[in-house]
Amino acid sequence: MKIKKAVFPAAGLGTRFLPATKASPKEMLPVVDKPIIQYVVEEAVRSGVDNVIMVTGRGKRAIEDHFDKSFELEYELERKGKLDLLKKIRKIAKLAYLSYVRQKEALGLGHAILVAKNLVDDEPFAVLLGDDLVYSKIPCLKQLINVYNKYKCSVLAVERVPREQIHSYGVIGGTHIEDNIYQVDELVEKPSPARAPSNLAIIGRYVLTPRIFKALEKTQPDQGGEIQLTNALKILKAKEPIYACEFVGKRYDAGDKLGFLQATVEYALRRPDLASKFKAYLKDLDVNLI
Ligand code: UTP
């Protein structure tokens, strides 16, 4: 079955970015001049998935407004003859077919996905987290879909991370199948380096079979009262195989301050309109003087 729908859990509180996220969604923080969430929706569309289900919550209206038509802005841009900008703005509202559903309480990533159950229905689907930006030639989600099309089972995006950072991730233990593909044997949420089955960490891109919803319904909340996706994946793995794809590309943890700054600098350096001046600025920057 073709992957047609993508769920975007965007109802988290973004505590790592307070106070910026007190009244604004972290998904709307700009990397250069585009909100993080737009990069990720564009990745889904480039992967052939343009049916987007956004899971939002209170205080997230700006996301809906961003992907909507903006009459006043378009009128003013047209009147002032700023036609390039007008074209750019109009494109955003036509990017994808968006539906919205609310997670009433931030009860975890797993719970946010469960909230989208009725909109996804009984078909395999993608999940993309706005926390992770991936810069790659072949979109990261497309790489997972290619694996799904071959093996017809859930696929997790994984990346090798340094041992000292492993405690921040869900980690897999796996059997190598081919090239960069593993069959998942073990899943551990936020392990200590000693307990980690490998240094392959799960990042914010998934292709999931609809059976995950049953697994999520069975998943008990953790000590913090949250339903963790990794725990549901463990239940799913007992019923059907799960694969992992070590994707090719560079990932930025944009939900974290340092990762966000790295993304901002590197995306700016890739922009033809900014690259040379920004590079010159960085070269001359004397950090000791700041
Ligand atoms: P995070 O673990 O990054 O949580 O969620 P967060 O609350 O957004 O951010 P911090 O850690 O407090 O700074 C990972 C993804 O899951 C979504 C988030 O929006 C993010 O895309 N999420 C998390 C939900 O949609 N609902 C939740 O209850 C929790």
mmCIF file of N, CA, C and O in Angstrom, residues 1-6 44-45 47-51 120 122-126 142 145 148-149 152 207-208 210:
data_model
loop_
_atom_site.group_PDB
_atom_site.id
_atom_site.type_symbol
_atom_site.label_atom_id
_atom_site.label_comp_id
_atom_site.label_asym_id
_atom_site.label_seq_id
_atom_site.Cartn_x
_atom_site.Cartn_y
_atom_site.Cartn_z
ATOM 1 N N MET A 1 0.845 -1.208 0.000
ATOM 2 C CA MET A 1 0.000 0.000 0.000
ATOM 3 C C MET A 1 0.882 1.261 0.000
ATOM 4 O O MET A 1 1.872 1.299 0.721
ATOM 5 N N LYS A 2 0.509 2.245 -0.793
ATOM 6 C CA LYS A 2 1.322 3.454 -0.919
ATOM 7 C C LYS A 2 1.215 4.313 0.360
ATOM 8 O O LYS A 2 0.141 4.385 0.963
ATOM 9 N N ILE A 3 2.328 4.977 0.715
ATOM 10 C CA ILE A 3 2.280 5.900 1.859
ATOM 11 C C ILE A 3 1.736 7.234 1.349
ATOM 12 O O ILE A 3 2.384 7.903 0.532
ATOM 13 N N LYS A 4 0.542 7.590 1.814
ATOM 14 C CA LYS A 4 -0.086 8.830 1.322
ATOM 15 C C LYS A 4 -0.197 9.900 2.402
ATOM 16 O O LYS A 4 -0.359 11.073 2.103
ATOM 17 N N LYS A 5 -0.163 9.458 3.670
ATOM 18 C CA LYS A 5 -0.419 10.406 4.758
ATOM 19 C C LYS A 5 0.791 10.544 5.683
ATOM 20 O O LYS A 5 1.492 9.566 5.931
ATOM 21 N N ALA A 6 0.964 11.761 6.175
ATOM 22 C CA ALA A 6 2.044 12.004 7.135
ATOM 23 C C ALA A 6 1.483 12.702 8.360
ATOM 24 O O ALA A 6 0.764 13.700 8.234
ATOM 25 N N ALA A 44 8.263 16.111 3.321
ATOM 26 C CA ALA A 44 7.207 15.107 3.093
ATOM 27 C C ALA A 44 6.710 15.196 1.654
ATOM 28 O O ALA A 44 6.570 14.177 0.964
ATOM 29 N N VAL A 45 6.492 16.404 1.190
ATOM 30 C CA VAL A 45 5.964 16.591 -0.173
ATOM 31 C C VAL A 45 6.984 16.085 -1.205
ATOM 32 O O VAL A 45 6.625 15.376 -2.153
ATOM 33 N N SER A 47 8.943 13.805 -0.781
ATOM 34 C CA SER A 47 8.960 12.340 -0.662
ATOM 35 C C SER A 47 7.711 11.713 -1.262
ATOM 36 O O SER A 47 7.515 10.495 -1.185
ATOM 37 N N GLY A 48 6.818 12.550 -1.801
ATOM 38 C CA GLY A 48 5.605 12.042 -2.448
ATOM 39 C C GLY A 48 4.413 11.933 -1.506
ATOM 40 O O GLY A 48 3.408 11.306 -1.837
ATOM 41 N N VAL A 49 4.506 12.535 -0.314
ATOM 42 C CA VAL A 49 3.410 12.460 0.664
ATOM 43 C C VAL A 49 2.873 13.873 0.903
ATOM 44 O O VAL A 49 3.539 14.698 1.522
ATOM 45 N N ASP A 50 1.681 14.148 0.372
ATOM 46 C CA ASP A 50 1.191 15.526 0.513
ATOM 47 C C ASP A 50 -0.117 15.617 1.301
ATOM 48 O O ASP A 50 -0.778 16.646 1.301
ATOM 49 N N ASN A 51 -0.471 14.528 1.957
ATOM 50 C CA ASN A 51 -1.645 14.542 2.830
ATOM 51 C C ASN A 51 -1.128 14.647 4.267
ATOM 52 O O ASN A 51 -0.660 13.659 4.844
ATOM 53 N N VAL A 120 -5.937 8.904 10.038
ATOM 54 C CA VAL A 120 -5.018 8.032 9.276
ATOM 55 C C VAL A 120 -5.784 6.844 8.709
ATOM 56 O O VAL A 120 -5.582 6.439 7.562
ATOM 57 N N ASP A 122 -6.909 2.874 8.303
ATOM 58 C CA ASP A 122 -6.218 1.595 8.348
ATOM 59 C C ASP A 122 -5.160 1.487 7.243
ATOM 60 O O ASP A 122 -5.253 0.630 6.374
ATOM 61 N N GLU A 123 -4.195 2.373 7.252
ATOM 62 C CA GLU A 123 -3.160 2.313 6.211
ATOM 63 C C GLU A 123 -1.804 2.726 6.779
ATOM 64 O O GLU A 123 -1.739 3.442 7.788
ATOM 65 N N PRO A 124 -0.708 2.272 6.156
ATOM 66 C CA PRO A 124 0.610 2.700 6.638
ATOM 67 C C PRO A 124 0.779 4.204 6.435
ATOM 68 O O PRO A 124 0.202 4.767 5.498
ATOM 69 N N PHE A 125 1.543 4.817 7.295
ATOM 70 C CA PHE A 125 1.661 6.284 7.241
ATOM 71 C C PHE A 125 3.045 6.709 7.726
ATOM 72 O O PHE A 125 3.770 5.920 8.336
ATOM 73 N N ALA A 126 3.368 7.968 7.468
ATOM 74 C CA ALA A 126 4.658 8.503 7.899
ATOM 75 C C ALA A 126 4.452 9.359 9.144
ATOM 76 O O ALA A 126 3.365 9.882 9.377
ATOM 77 N N LYS A 142 11.838 9.906 2.095
ATOM 78 C CA LYS A 142 11.828 9.112 0.849
ATOM 79 C C LYS A 142 12.705 7.861 1.014
ATOM 80 O O LYS A 142 12.362 6.773 0.546
ATOM 81 N N ILE A 145 10.703 5.428 2.888
ATOM 82 C CA ILE A 145 9.615 4.876 2.061
ATOM 83 C C ILE A 145 10.170 3.821 1.104
ATOM 84 O O ILE A 145 9.549 2.785 0.869
ATOM 85 N N TYR A 148 10.399 0.789 3.093
ATOM 86 C CA TYR A 148 9.036 0.273 3.321
ATOM 87 C C TYR A 148 8.529 -0.460 2.068
ATOM 88 O O TYR A 148 7.981 -1.552 2.152
ATOM 89 N N ASN A 149 8.740 0.148 0.908
ATOM 90 C CA ASN A 149 8.229 -0.451 -0.332
ATOM 91 C C ASN A 149 8.841 -1.828 -0.595
ATOM 92 O O ASN A 149 8.215 -2.689 -1.190
ATOM 93 N N LYS A 152 7.819 -3.867 3.292
ATOM 94 C CA LYS A 152 6.417 -3.761 3.745
ATOM 95 C C LYS A 152 6.262 -3.855 5.260
ATOM 96 O O LYS A 152 5.411 -4.579 5.782
ATOM 97 N N VAL A 207 8.163 5.417 9.260
ATOM 98 C CA VAL A 207 7.030 4.906 8.496
ATOM 99 C C VAL A 207 6.441 3.822 9.387
ATOM 100 O O VAL A 207 7.181 2.958 9.884
ATOM 101 N N LEU A 208 5.144 3.898 9.643
ATOM 102 C CA LEU A 208 4.529 2.965 10.594
ATOM 103 C C LEU A 208 3.350 2.247 9.959
ATOM 104 O O LEU A 208 2.607 2.837 9.158
ATOM 105 N N PRO A 210 -0.423 0.472 10.351
ATOM 106 C CA PRO A 210 -1.546 0.900 11.204
ATOM 107 C C PRO A 210 -1.668 0.098 12.496
ATOM 108 O O PRO A 210 -2.344 0.517 13.418
#
